[in-house]
Short mmCIF file of C-alpha atoms in Angstrom, two decimals:
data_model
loop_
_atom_site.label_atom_id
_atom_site.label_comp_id
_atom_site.label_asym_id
_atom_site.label_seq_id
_atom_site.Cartn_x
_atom_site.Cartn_y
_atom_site.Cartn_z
CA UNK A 1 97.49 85.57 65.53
CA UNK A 2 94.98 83.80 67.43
CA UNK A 3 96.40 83.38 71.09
CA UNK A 4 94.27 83.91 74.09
CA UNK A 5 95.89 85.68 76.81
CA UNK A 6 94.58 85.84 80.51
CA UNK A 7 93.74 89.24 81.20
CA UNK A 8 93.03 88.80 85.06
CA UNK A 9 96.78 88.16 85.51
CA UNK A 10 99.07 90.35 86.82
CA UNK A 11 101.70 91.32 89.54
CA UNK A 12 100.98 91.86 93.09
CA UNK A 13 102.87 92.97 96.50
CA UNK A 14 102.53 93.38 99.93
CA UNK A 15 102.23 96.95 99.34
CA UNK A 16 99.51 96.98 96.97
CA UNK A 17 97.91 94.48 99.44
CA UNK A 18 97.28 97.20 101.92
CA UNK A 19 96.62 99.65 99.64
CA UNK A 20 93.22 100.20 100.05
CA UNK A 21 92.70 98.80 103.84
CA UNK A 22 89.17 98.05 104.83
CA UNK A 23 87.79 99.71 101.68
CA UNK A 24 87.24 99.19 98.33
CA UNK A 25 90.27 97.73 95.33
CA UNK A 26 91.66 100.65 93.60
CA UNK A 27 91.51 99.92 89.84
CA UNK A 28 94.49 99.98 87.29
CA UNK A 29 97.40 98.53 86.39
CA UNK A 30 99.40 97.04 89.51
CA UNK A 31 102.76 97.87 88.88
CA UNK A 32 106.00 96.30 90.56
CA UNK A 33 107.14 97.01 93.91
CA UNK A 34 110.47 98.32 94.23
CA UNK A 35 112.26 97.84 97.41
CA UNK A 36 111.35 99.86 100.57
CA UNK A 37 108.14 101.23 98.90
CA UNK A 38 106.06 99.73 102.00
CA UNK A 39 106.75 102.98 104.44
CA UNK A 40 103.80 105.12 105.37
CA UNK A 41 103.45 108.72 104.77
CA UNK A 42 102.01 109.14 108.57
CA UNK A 43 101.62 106.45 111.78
CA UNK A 44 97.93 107.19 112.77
CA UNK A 45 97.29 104.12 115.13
CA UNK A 46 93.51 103.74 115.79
CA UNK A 47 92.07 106.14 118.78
CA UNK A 48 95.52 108.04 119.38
CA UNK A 49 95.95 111.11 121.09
CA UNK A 50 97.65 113.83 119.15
CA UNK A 51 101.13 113.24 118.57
CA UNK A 52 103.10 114.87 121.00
CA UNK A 53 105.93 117.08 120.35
CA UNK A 54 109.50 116.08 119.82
CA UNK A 55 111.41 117.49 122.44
CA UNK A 56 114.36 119.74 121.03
CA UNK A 57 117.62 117.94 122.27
CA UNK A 58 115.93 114.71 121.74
CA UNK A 59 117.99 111.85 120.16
CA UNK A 60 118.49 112.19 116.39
CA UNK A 61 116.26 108.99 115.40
CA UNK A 62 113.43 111.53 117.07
CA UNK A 63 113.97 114.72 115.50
CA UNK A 64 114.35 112.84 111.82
CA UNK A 65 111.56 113.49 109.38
CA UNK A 66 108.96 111.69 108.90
CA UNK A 67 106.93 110.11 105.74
CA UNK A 68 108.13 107.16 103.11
CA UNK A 69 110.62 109.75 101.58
CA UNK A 70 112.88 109.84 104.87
CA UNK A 71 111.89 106.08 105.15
CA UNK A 72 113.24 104.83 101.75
CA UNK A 73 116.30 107.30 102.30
CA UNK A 74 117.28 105.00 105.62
CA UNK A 75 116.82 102.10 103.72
CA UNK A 76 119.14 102.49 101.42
CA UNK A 77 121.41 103.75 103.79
CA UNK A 78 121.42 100.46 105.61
CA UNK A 79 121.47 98.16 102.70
CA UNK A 80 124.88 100.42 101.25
CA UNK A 81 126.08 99.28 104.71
CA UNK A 82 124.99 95.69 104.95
CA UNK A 83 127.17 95.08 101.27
CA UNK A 84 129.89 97.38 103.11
CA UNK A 85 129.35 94.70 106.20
CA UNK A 86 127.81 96.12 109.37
CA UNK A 87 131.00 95.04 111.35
CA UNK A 88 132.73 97.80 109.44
CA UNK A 89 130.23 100.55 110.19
CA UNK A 90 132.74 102.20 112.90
CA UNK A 91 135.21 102.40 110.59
CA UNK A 92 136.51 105.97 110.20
CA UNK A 93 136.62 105.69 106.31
CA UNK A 94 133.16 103.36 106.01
CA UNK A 95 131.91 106.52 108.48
CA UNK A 96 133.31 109.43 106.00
CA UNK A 97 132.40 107.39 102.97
CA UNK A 98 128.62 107.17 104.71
CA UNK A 99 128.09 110.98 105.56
CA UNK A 100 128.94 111.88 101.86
CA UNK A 101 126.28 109.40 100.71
CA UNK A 102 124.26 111.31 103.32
CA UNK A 103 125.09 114.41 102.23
CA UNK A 104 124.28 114.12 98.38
CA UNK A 105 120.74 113.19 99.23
CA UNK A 106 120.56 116.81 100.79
CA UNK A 107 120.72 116.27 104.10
CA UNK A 108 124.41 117.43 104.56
CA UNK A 109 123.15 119.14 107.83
CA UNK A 110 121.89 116.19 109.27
CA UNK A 111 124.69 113.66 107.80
CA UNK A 112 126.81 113.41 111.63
CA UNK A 113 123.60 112.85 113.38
CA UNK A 114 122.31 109.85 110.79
CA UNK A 115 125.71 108.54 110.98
CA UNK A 116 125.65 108.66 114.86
CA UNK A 117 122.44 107.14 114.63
CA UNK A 118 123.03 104.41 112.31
CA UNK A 119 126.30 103.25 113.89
CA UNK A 120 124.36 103.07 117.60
CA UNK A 121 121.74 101.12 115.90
CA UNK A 122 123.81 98.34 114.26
CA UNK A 123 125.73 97.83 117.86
CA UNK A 124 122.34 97.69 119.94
CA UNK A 125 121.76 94.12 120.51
CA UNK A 126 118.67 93.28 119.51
CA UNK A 127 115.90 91.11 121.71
CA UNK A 128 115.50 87.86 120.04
CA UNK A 129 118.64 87.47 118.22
CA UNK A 130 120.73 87.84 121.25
CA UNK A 131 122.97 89.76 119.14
CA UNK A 132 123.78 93.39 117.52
CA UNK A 133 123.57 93.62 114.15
CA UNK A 134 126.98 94.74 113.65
CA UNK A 135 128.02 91.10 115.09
CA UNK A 136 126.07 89.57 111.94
CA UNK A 137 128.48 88.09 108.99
CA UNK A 138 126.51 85.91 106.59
CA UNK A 139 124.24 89.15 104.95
CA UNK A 140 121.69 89.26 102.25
CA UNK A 141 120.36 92.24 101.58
CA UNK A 142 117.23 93.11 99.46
CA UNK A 143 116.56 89.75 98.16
CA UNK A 144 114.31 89.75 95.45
CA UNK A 145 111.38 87.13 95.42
CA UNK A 146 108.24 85.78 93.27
CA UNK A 147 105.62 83.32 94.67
CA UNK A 148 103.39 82.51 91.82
CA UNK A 149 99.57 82.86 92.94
CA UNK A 150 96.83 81.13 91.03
CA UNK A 151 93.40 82.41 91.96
CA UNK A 152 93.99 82.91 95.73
CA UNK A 153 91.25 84.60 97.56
CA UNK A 154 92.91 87.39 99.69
CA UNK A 155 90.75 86.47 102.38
CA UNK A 156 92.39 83.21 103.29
CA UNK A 157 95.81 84.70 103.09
CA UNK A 158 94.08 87.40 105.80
CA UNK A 159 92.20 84.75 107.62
CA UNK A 160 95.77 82.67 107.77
CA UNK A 161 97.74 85.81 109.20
CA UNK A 162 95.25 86.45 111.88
CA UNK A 163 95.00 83.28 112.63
CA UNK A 164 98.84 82.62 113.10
CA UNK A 165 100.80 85.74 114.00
CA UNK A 166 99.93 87.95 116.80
CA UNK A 167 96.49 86.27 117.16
CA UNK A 168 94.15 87.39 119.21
CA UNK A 169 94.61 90.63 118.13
CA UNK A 170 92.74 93.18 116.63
CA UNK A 171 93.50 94.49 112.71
CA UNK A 172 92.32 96.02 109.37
CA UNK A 173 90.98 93.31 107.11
CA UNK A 174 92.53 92.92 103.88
CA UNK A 175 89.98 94.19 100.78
CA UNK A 176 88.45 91.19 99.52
CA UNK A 177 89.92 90.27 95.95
CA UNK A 178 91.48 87.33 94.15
CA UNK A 179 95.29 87.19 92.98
CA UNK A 180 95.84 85.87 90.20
CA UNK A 181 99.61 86.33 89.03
CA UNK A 182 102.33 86.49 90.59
CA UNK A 183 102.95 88.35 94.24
CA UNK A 184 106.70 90.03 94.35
CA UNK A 185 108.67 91.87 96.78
CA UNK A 186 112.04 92.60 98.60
CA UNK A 187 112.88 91.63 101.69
CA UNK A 188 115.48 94.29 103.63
CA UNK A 189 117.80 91.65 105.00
CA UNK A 190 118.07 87.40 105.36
CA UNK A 191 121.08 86.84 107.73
CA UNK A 192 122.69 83.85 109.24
CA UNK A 193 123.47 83.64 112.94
CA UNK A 194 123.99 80.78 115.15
CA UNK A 195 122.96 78.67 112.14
CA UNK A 196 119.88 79.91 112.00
CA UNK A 197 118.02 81.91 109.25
CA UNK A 198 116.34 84.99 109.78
CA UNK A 199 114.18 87.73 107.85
CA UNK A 200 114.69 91.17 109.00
CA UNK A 201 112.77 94.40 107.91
CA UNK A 202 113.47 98.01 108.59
CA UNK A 203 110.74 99.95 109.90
CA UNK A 204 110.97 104.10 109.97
CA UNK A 205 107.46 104.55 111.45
CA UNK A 206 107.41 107.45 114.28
CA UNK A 207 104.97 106.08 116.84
CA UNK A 208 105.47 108.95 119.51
CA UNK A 209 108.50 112.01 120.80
CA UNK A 210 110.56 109.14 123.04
CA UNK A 211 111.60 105.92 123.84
CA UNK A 212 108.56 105.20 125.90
CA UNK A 213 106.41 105.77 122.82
CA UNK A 214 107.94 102.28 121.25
CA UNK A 215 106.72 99.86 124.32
CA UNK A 216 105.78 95.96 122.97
CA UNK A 217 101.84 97.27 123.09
CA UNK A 218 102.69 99.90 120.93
CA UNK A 219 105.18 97.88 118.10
CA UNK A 220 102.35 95.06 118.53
CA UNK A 221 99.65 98.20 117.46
CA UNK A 222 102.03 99.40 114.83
CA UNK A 223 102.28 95.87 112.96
CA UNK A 224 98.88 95.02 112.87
CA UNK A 225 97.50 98.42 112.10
CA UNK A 226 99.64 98.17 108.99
CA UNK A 227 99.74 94.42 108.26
CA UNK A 228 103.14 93.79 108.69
CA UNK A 229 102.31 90.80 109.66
CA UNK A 230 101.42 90.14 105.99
CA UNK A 231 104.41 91.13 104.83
CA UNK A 232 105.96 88.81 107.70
CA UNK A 233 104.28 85.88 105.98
CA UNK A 234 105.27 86.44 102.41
CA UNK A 235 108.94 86.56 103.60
CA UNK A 236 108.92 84.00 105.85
CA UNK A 237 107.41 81.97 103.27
CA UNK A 238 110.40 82.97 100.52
CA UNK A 239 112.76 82.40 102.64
CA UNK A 240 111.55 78.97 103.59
CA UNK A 241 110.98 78.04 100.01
CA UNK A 242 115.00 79.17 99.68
CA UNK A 243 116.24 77.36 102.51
CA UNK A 244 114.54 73.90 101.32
CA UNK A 245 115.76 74.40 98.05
CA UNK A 246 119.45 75.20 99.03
CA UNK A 247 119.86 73.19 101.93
CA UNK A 248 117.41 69.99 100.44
CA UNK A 249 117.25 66.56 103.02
CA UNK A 250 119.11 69.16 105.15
CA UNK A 251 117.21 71.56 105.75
CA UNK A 252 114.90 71.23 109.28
CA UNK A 253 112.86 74.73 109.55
CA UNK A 254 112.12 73.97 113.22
CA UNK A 255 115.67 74.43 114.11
CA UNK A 256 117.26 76.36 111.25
CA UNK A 257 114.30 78.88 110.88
CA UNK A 258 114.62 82.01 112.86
CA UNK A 259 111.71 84.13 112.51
CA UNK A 260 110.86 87.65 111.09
CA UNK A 261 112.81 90.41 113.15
CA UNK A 262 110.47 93.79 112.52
CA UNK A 263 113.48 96.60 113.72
CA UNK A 264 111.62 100.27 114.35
CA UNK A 265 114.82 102.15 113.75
CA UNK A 266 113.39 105.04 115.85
CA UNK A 267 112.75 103.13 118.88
CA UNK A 268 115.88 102.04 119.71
CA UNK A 269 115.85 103.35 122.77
CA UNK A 270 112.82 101.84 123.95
CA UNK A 271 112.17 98.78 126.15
CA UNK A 272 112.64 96.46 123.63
CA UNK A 273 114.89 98.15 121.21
CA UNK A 274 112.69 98.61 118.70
CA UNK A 275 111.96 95.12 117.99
CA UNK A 276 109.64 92.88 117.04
CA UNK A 277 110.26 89.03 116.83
CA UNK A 278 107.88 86.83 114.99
CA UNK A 279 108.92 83.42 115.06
CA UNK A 280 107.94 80.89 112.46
CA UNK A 281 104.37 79.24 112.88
CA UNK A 282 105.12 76.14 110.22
CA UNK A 283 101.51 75.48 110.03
CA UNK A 284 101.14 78.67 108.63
CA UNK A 285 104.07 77.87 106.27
CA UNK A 286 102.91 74.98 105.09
CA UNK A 287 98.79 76.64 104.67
CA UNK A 288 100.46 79.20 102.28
CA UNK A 289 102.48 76.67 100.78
CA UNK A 290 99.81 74.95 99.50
CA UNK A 291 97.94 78.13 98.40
CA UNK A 292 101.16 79.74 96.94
CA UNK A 293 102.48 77.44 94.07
CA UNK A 294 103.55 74.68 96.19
CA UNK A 295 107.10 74.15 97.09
CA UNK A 296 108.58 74.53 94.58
CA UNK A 297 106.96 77.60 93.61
CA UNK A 298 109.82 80.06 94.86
CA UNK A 299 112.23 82.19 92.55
CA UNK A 300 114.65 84.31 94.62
CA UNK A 301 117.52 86.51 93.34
CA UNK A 302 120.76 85.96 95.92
CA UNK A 303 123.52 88.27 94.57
#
């Protein structure tokens, strides 16, 4: 057999993106993301003070543990209920049905305070949407997507994402490298409302013992000292790619695209309900676009 095969190819992801922050490429074989994998194990933000204790009646979505284990555990709690439908997370069986789920992970202990927790978050209404998420009817959760990259240099995706979401602003740089593959990932939720289309991605990250601790400094701090706005990017971009292939002469991003929604489920109870809103810059869009397989180069999974 005398085929040639490319050996630089391979499969990347937001999360092996960030992997190595500011330093130097880990070697190996990049393997697949699988959803939710992006949570930290700890939310040092650059020149913090020690973490201050959580006070013992505190909320629940306080006193939760931390790290990408409790993380990927409330992820999958809230994509069960987004294919239940968030309208029916108040429902006395949807509840019951919820709390088991809760309690074969091991947590049976903590299953009425998660459930408590949950069901308070999906009625908040959340700044930017206008609207709670329980309100929401049109759900996708977890979609699947690949972007084909051919030889794009990491710094001009990085130089792209400063350049276009929260700019201004201080971050890590992305470790210099070239993708040459394909870049995959899942996306926690695309939702409908109000006719427009909106990404939306759940974040566990504890950034301090309270409410106060999730002010629109701190969520800004948060995002950028992990990247998320990165991660924004990539699923703004898939979804856009979706949209214009679904929708076609129909589609007009500047009034049908909603933005990336960044929900920090523990800071609900914070000035801004935990959220962050990033709306769609199309220049960027249309910059990664070009860099990304062009526009047709898009594969989601919907169902």
């Amino acid at each position: 057999y005398a085929g040639q095969f490319d050996r630089r190819w391979g499969i990347g992801s937001f999360s092996a993106l960030v992997r190595d922050l500011g330093g130097v490429p880990s070697l190996g074989v990049t393997q697949a993301p699988r959803p939710a994998d992006d949570e930290p194990d700890a939310d040092p933000a650059p020149g913090a003070m020690p973490r201050a204790a959580v006070a013992e009646g505190a909320p629940a979505w306080h006193r939760f543990e931390r790290g990408a284990l409790a993380g990927n555990f409330l992820h999958d709690q809230l994509e069960w209920l987004a294919q239940e439908g968030f309208a029916r997370a108040d429902d006395p069986m949807v509840a019951e049905a919820l709390a088991r789920r809760i309690s074969r992970t091991g947590r049976e202990a903590a299953a009425p305070d998660v459930v408590h927790w949950l069901q308070r978050l999906l009625r908040t209404p959340l700044p930017g949407l206008g609207a709670p998420l329980a309100e929401l009817q049109r759900l996708l959760p977890e979609m699947e997507f690949w972007l084909p990259a051919e030889k794009l240099p990491v710094a001009e995706l990085d130089a792209l994402c400063q350049a276009h979401l929260l700019p201004g602003q201080p971050r890590p740089a992305l470790t210099a490298r070239e993708l040459h593959g394909m870049l995959m990932g899942f996306a926690d939720l695309v939702f409908e409302h109000d006719g427009r289309y909106w990404v939306l991605d759940y974040k566990s990250n504890q950034l301090g013992p309270d409410g106060r601790a999730y002010s629109p400094e701190a969520l800004d701090a948060a995002m950028l000292h992990h990247r998320y706005d990165v991660q924004a990017a990539l699923y703004l971009l898939a979804l856009h790619r979706l949209l214009r292939a679904r929708l076609g002469q129909a589609y007009r991003p500047e009034a049908q695209l909603g933005g990336a929604l960044y929900l920090f489920l523990r800071g609900i109870d914070g000035p801004t309900r935990g959220t962050v809103h990033l709306p769609p810059p199309l220049a960027l869009l249309d910059a990664l676009d070009a860099w990304l397989g062009g526009p047709q180069g898009v594969e989601a999974t919907t169902c």
